[in-house]
């Protein structure tokens, strides 16, 4: 690192704002664009450099951006520019990350500074790392001969000349107290010295012996390795049934990337996955990768950010935000479970990490691998159009068979009154537990009951801030809104008619299934897996361990049980309500239900014992149930495609949603109506709405939606920009733009 000018505060007086140079500086704030600053004569600034600049009364850290392609029409005159205060001692942001930020901003219609903020999430990492102090042997000689006690001798024996040792480990190695070291320093036997900077990230070893790949795995692995070796952009969709060994195959590509000396990024949807996944990684490469997600401590995040920027973290595994890390030389991005909606970020900058991963790979000339047992129609269509390559693993590894899937018709064999498990499912669970195997009941709903109703007047308890019922969490004696976090104690009487003891729970959540399970199988060891009962990766890891070690007979879980887990003793999966995801007007409801339930089903029978899956449904003839029973997801996806193609629905057309919201219902309506009146039109362009959003009230804001739909060959961004520019939006009304919407609430 070059020596940098000193602290900015002292510099200001000595600098004159000369007319010589100006640079645009992008700030991590939702401003319209970069601001120009004057470059002090003492500074040479290149784009990408992190700098501190004055903004109003503050100092803000930003990035020297690239000069605009065309000169601005009315630039601030040079003499009015304020100077850059200081350059920060951090590796400059690479050109390809800057292009990525610009690209994401333009695509999502977000201020570039808001995107930059995601790439600067660890401001502390921009400061020079503080070196740690340790001890070094003092050179021999000197007049006085200090006393050498046995303790001191042990320290001297533990040290080699010229090497710096950290205090605590040295004291421990010599079995002495830290005070002994200080005494030796006073007597001139050892001296304080700075420890050399040592990376806390070990290099994964690509030659570490991994499992021998089966023939079809080896073939897919070779194709992926070739793509990495080409050091060029390309996308491959890696598909294969659950348990076919896709992970081992893409880790092979990660190994090749390491051999190439480039960095690799693996994006995972749910960080709960990481425990088992990390074990796999360690088994393959000997060491753990760097991790990036919200639960990593800020100190580790700072070190990780810095290590990534310095090329010191060869492999990063993370949630979607890892896409904005400062990799200087990214050679591979893997998006595992690419169909997952968790890759879509819904607030702030609204972006889809899978799609943006492809963009980042293109800008970095990197390979991109999208992985799924149940790929999205988007990715399948990209394969069909020849934009992506495809690789498929047809069999489960080690000859394990796919589970047999059956539907329990709830119209013919309903559960007893007040119960939720139909007799055939209950019997299957009993038999499984009696055989000493594990069973899982899946219901994608947290809490005890999704609705509380007054038996007397029919009143339903709803959230005061949202268009949503309050969900009962009986164990915590609370009613909760799952949208805004509102919580209240269950009232003793109906708030509407005042009748006492009239409130009754309607429908099941996992807690209620647990209650039923406790009655049916009192001796079974039961475990609930839901995001609120397993907060964080550590708890999820412990649950996974308990299941693997057969400390659990029956697992009751929400969607967090669906993802990636490998439970060899689990042979029965019961889906309590297979129809649950099909309600509502979501474009992808059927696709998503098939994906989720197929993933859940894939947890069964992953080892020798064959698996069985039972789906409780009121509509056993629905295409979703038929696809799950037959296992022919290809045919299902082709039907989906046939339904979406004629209307130009994604991926055969483009969508963007505008969500208008305000605390004042009239204001939201007015702006939505103005947008509707100014709606763009023409060949291949259509606007639907405005209409109240399904969540018409969310966190106290009234919401209206408009949907822009275009043919695939028409980009939505210029249309949106022009449209939004034509409609004035009052201050307290917000218009959120969601390009390629995934949720329609
Ligand atoms: P997928 O990602 O396709 O669901 P995994 O990669 O998780 O499949 O593999 C399923 C199981 O098979 C895992 O326990 C994995 O360790 C094991 N496995 C996969 N490939 C091999 C192999 N070549 N040798 C040994 N075990 C393997
Ligand atoms: Zn609410």
Short mmCIF file of C-alpha atoms in Angstrom, two decimals, residues 399-645:
data_model
loop_
_atom_site.label_atom_id
_atom_site.label_comp_id
_atom_site.label_asym_id
_atom_site.label_seq_id
_atom_site.Cartn_x
_atom_site.Cartn_y
_atom_site.Cartn_z
CA UNK A 399 -28.46 -46.37 -6.06
CA UNK A 400 -30.90 -44.79 -3.58
CA UNK A 401 -34.34 -44.74 -5.15
CA UNK A 402 -36.65 -41.77 -5.38
CA UNK A 403 -39.50 -41.90 -2.90
CA UNK A 404 -42.93 -43.16 -3.94
CA UNK A 405 -45.44 -40.29 -3.84
CA UNK A 406 -49.15 -40.86 -3.14
CA UNK A 407 -52.06 -38.51 -2.57
CA UNK A 408 -54.45 -38.92 0.35
CA UNK A 409 -57.82 -37.64 -0.85
CA UNK A 410 -59.13 -35.63 2.07
CA UNK A 411 -62.65 -35.73 0.64
CA UNK A 412 -62.72 -39.51 0.97
CA UNK A 413 -60.57 -40.07 4.04
CA UNK A 414 -60.82 -36.90 6.10
CA UNK A 415 -59.19 -36.52 9.50
CA UNK A 416 -61.43 -36.78 12.55
CA UNK A 417 -63.18 -33.58 13.58
CA UNK A 418 -60.75 -31.07 15.01
CA UNK A 419 -57.78 -33.06 13.73
CA UNK A 420 -55.53 -32.52 10.75
CA UNK A 421 -53.86 -35.85 10.07
CA UNK A 422 -55.98 -38.28 8.05
CA UNK A 423 -55.98 -41.92 9.22
CA UNK A 424 -53.76 -43.22 6.36
CA UNK A 425 -51.08 -40.64 7.19
CA UNK A 426 -51.28 -41.31 10.93
CA UNK A 427 -50.97 -45.06 10.31
CA UNK A 428 -47.96 -44.57 8.05
CA UNK A 429 -46.23 -42.46 10.70
CA UNK A 430 -46.92 -45.11 13.34
CA UNK A 431 -45.48 -47.86 11.15
CA UNK A 432 -42.40 -45.80 10.32
CA UNK A 433 -41.62 -45.01 13.94
CA UNK A 434 -42.21 -48.65 14.89
CA UNK A 435 -39.62 -49.71 12.31
CA UNK A 436 -37.14 -47.39 14.01
CA UNK A 437 -37.09 -44.99 11.07
CA UNK A 438 -37.82 -41.27 11.05
CA UNK A 439 -40.91 -39.48 9.79
CA UNK A 440 -41.50 -35.85 8.91
CA UNK A 441 -44.73 -33.87 8.82
CA UNK A 442 -44.52 -30.80 6.65
CA UNK A 443 -46.76 -27.76 6.97
CA UNK A 444 -45.61 -24.43 5.70
CA UNK A 445 -47.21 -22.41 8.45
CA UNK A 446 -45.68 -21.22 11.68
CA UNK A 447 -47.59 -20.94 14.95
CA UNK A 448 -50.66 -22.73 16.27
CA UNK A 449 -53.48 -21.51 14.06
CA UNK A 450 -53.65 -19.04 11.16
CA UNK A 451 -57.01 -17.65 12.19
CA UNK A 452 -58.92 -16.94 15.39
CA UNK A 453 -62.68 -16.61 15.12
CA UNK A 454 -65.53 -15.74 17.48
CA UNK A 455 -67.99 -18.62 17.56
CA UNK A 456 -70.70 -16.25 18.65
CA UNK A 457 -70.55 -13.38 16.15
CA UNK A 458 -68.08 -14.66 13.52
CA UNK A 459 -65.60 -11.84 14.13
CA UNK A 460 -62.05 -12.64 12.99
CA UNK A 461 -59.02 -11.21 14.73
CA UNK A 462 -56.97 -9.19 12.31
CA UNK A 463 -53.85 -7.07 12.40
CA UNK A 464 -54.52 -3.37 12.98
CA UNK A 465 -51.76 -2.45 10.49
CA UNK A 466 -52.17 -5.04 7.74
CA UNK A 467 -54.75 -6.86 5.68
CA UNK A 468 -53.91 -10.06 7.50
CA UNK A 469 -55.29 -12.37 10.16
CA UNK A 470 -53.43 -12.63 13.42
CA UNK A 471 -51.67 -15.95 13.82
CA UNK A 472 -51.92 -17.60 17.21
CA UNK A 473 -48.62 -18.69 18.79
CA UNK A 474 -50.02 -20.66 21.68
CA UNK A 475 -46.75 -21.59 23.34
CA UNK A 476 -45.93 -17.90 23.68
CA UNK A 477 -49.56 -16.92 24.45
CA UNK A 478 -49.49 -14.38 21.67
CA UNK A 479 -51.31 -13.42 18.53
CA UNK A 480 -48.91 -12.25 15.88
CA UNK A 481 -48.99 -10.62 12.50
CA UNK A 482 -46.48 -12.34 10.25
CA UNK A 483 -46.23 -9.25 8.05
CA UNK A 484 -45.49 -6.38 10.41
CA UNK A 485 -44.54 -8.08 13.66
CA UNK A 486 -47.54 -6.72 15.57
CA UNK A 487 -48.20 -8.92 18.60
CA UNK A 488 -50.84 -8.94 21.30
CA UNK A 489 -52.06 -11.18 24.12
CA UNK A 490 -55.05 -13.34 23.16
CA UNK A 491 -58.15 -11.49 24.41
CA UNK A 492 -60.35 -13.25 26.97
CA UNK A 493 -63.49 -12.19 25.20
CA UNK A 494 -64.43 -11.31 21.63
CA UNK A 495 -63.38 -7.69 21.02
CA UNK A 496 -66.45 -7.29 18.77
CA UNK A 497 -69.39 -8.79 20.70
CA UNK A 498 -67.86 -9.15 24.15
CA UNK A 499 -68.77 -12.81 24.56
CA UNK A 500 -66.38 -14.58 26.92
CA UNK A 501 -64.52 -17.74 25.91
CA UNK A 502 -65.96 -17.57 22.42
CA UNK A 503 -62.70 -17.31 20.47
CA UNK A 504 -61.65 -20.44 18.68
CA UNK A 505 -58.61 -21.42 16.61
CA UNK A 506 -59.26 -22.25 12.97
CA UNK A 507 -56.87 -24.33 10.88
CA UNK A 508 -53.48 -25.71 11.76
CA UNK A 509 -49.97 -24.37 12.08
CA UNK A 510 -47.00 -26.55 13.03
CA UNK A 511 -47.62 -26.05 16.74
CA UNK A 512 -51.08 -27.52 16.37
CA UNK A 513 -49.76 -30.47 14.38
CA UNK A 514 -47.27 -30.98 17.19
CA UNK A 515 -50.13 -31.05 19.68
CA UNK A 516 -51.89 -33.69 17.61
CA UNK A 517 -48.68 -35.67 17.23
CA UNK A 518 -48.11 -35.59 20.99
CA UNK A 519 -51.53 -37.12 21.49
CA UNK A 520 -51.04 -39.76 18.78
CA UNK A 521 -47.42 -40.69 19.51
CA UNK A 522 -46.76 -39.76 23.12
CA UNK A 523 -43.54 -41.77 23.22
CA UNK A 524 -42.06 -40.50 19.97
CA UNK A 525 -39.21 -38.00 20.25
CA UNK A 526 -40.55 -34.94 18.44
CA UNK A 527 -38.78 -31.90 17.03
CA UNK A 528 -40.29 -28.77 15.50
CA UNK A 529 -38.25 -27.06 12.80
CA UNK A 530 -39.51 -23.59 11.96
CA UNK A 531 -37.75 -20.27 11.57
CA UNK A 532 -39.06 -19.09 14.94
CA UNK A 533 -38.18 -22.27 16.85
CA UNK A 534 -34.71 -22.56 15.30
CA UNK A 535 -33.42 -19.03 15.25
CA UNK A 536 -30.15 -18.99 13.41
CA UNK A 537 -27.72 -21.42 11.81
CA UNK A 538 -26.36 -22.78 15.10
CA UNK A 539 -29.78 -23.97 16.25
CA UNK A 540 -30.49 -25.41 12.81
CA UNK A 541 -27.15 -27.20 12.83
CA UNK A 542 -27.89 -28.70 16.22
CA UNK A 543 -31.30 -29.88 15.00
CA UNK A 544 -29.71 -31.47 11.94
CA UNK A 545 -27.19 -33.23 14.11
CA UNK A 546 -29.86 -34.58 16.44
CA UNK A 547 -31.78 -35.92 13.46
CA UNK A 548 -28.70 -37.50 11.90
CA UNK A 549 -27.79 -39.11 15.21
CA UNK A 550 -31.29 -40.58 15.47
CA UNK A 551 -32.21 -38.64 18.58
CA UNK A 552 -35.50 -37.71 16.93
CA UNK A 553 -38.35 -39.90 15.62
CA UNK A 554 -40.70 -37.31 14.24
CA UNK A 555 -39.88 -33.95 12.68
CA UNK A 556 -42.58 -31.34 12.24
CA UNK A 557 -41.46 -28.49 10.06
CA UNK A 558 -42.14 -25.51 7.86
CA UNK A 559 -40.27 -24.78 4.65
CA UNK A 560 -36.91 -24.69 6.38
CA UNK A 561 -36.96 -28.51 6.33
CA UNK A 562 -37.29 -28.51 2.55
CA UNK A 563 -33.86 -27.28 1.60
CA UNK A 564 -30.87 -29.40 0.93
CA UNK A 565 -30.83 -31.42 4.15
CA UNK A 566 -29.56 -34.94 3.99
CA UNK A 567 -31.25 -37.12 6.63
CA UNK A 568 -30.35 -40.74 5.89
CA UNK A 569 -32.83 -42.31 8.33
CA UNK A 570 -35.84 -40.32 7.21
CA UNK A 571 -38.16 -42.52 5.17
CA UNK A 572 -41.61 -40.94 5.43
CA UNK A 573 -42.69 -37.43 4.56
CA UNK A 574 -46.30 -36.39 5.15
CA UNK A 575 -47.48 -33.11 3.65
CA UNK A 576 -50.30 -31.91 5.90
CA UNK A 577 -51.80 -29.44 3.42
CA UNK A 578 -50.53 -29.89 -0.13
CA UNK A 579 -53.09 -27.37 -1.46
CA UNK A 580 -51.79 -24.56 0.73
CA UNK A 581 -49.66 -22.74 -1.82
CA UNK A 582 -52.18 -22.95 -4.64
CA UNK A 583 -54.60 -20.32 -3.38
CA UNK A 584 -54.22 -16.72 -4.48
CA UNK A 585 -53.56 -15.14 -7.82
CA UNK A 586 -49.83 -15.67 -8.01
CA UNK A 587 -48.53 -16.32 -11.49
CA UNK A 588 -46.11 -18.93 -10.22
CA UNK A 589 -48.26 -20.52 -7.50
CA UNK A 590 -48.40 -23.92 -9.20
CA UNK A 591 -44.74 -23.92 -10.20
CA UNK A 592 -43.69 -22.95 -6.72
CA UNK A 593 -45.87 -25.55 -5.03
CA UNK A 594 -44.41 -28.28 -7.22
CA UNK A 595 -40.89 -27.08 -6.45
CA UNK A 596 -41.43 -26.83 -2.72
CA UNK A 597 -43.25 -30.14 -2.31
CA UNK A 598 -40.82 -31.95 -4.58
CA UNK A 599 -37.96 -30.64 -2.45
CA UNK A 600 -39.72 -31.70 0.73
CA UNK A 601 -40.43 -35.12 -0.77
CA UNK A 602 -36.76 -35.35 -1.71
CA UNK A 603 -35.84 -35.50 1.98
CA UNK A 604 -37.26 -39.03 2.18
CA UNK A 605 -35.32 -42.18 1.44
CA UNK A 606 -31.93 -40.69 0.71
CA UNK A 607 -30.05 -43.79 1.88
CA UNK A 608 -30.74 -47.54 1.58
CA UNK A 609 -34.30 -47.66 2.95
CA UNK A 610 -36.80 -46.53 0.32
CA UNK A 611 -38.81 -43.37 1.01
CA UNK A 612 -42.52 -42.73 0.92
CA UNK A 613 -44.35 -39.43 0.56
CA UNK A 614 -48.02 -38.82 1.38
CA UNK A 615 -49.73 -35.63 0.22
CA UNK A 616 -52.98 -34.64 1.93
CA UNK A 617 -55.09 -32.81 -0.65
CA UNK A 618 -58.66 -31.87 -1.43
CA UNK A 619 -57.85 -31.79 -5.14
CA UNK A 620 -55.91 -34.95 -5.98
CA UNK A 621 -56.45 -34.37 -9.69
CA UNK A 622 -54.80 -30.98 -9.74
CA UNK A 623 -51.87 -30.90 -12.22
CA UNK A 624 -49.56 -30.12 -9.29
CA UNK A 625 -50.52 -33.34 -7.46
CA UNK A 626 -50.32 -35.35 -10.64
CA UNK A 627 -46.84 -34.02 -11.39
CA UNK A 628 -45.67 -34.86 -7.88
CA UNK A 629 -47.10 -38.37 -8.02
CA UNK A 630 -45.71 -39.16 -11.47
CA UNK A 631 -42.43 -37.38 -10.78
CA UNK A 632 -42.59 -36.06 -14.33
CA UNK A 633 -41.71 -32.46 -13.64
CA UNK A 634 -40.61 -31.87 -17.22
CA UNK A 635 -44.11 -32.49 -18.49
CA UNK A 636 -45.49 -30.21 -15.79
CA UNK A 637 -43.11 -27.41 -16.73
CA UNK A 638 -44.04 -27.80 -20.38
CA UNK A 639 -47.70 -27.36 -19.46
CA UNK A 640 -46.79 -24.30 -17.41
CA UNK A 641 -44.92 -22.90 -20.38
CA UNK A 642 -47.87 -23.58 -22.67
CA UNK A 643 -50.10 -21.63 -20.31
CA UNK A 644 -47.82 -18.62 -19.97
CA UNK A 645 -46.63 -18.29 -23.55
#
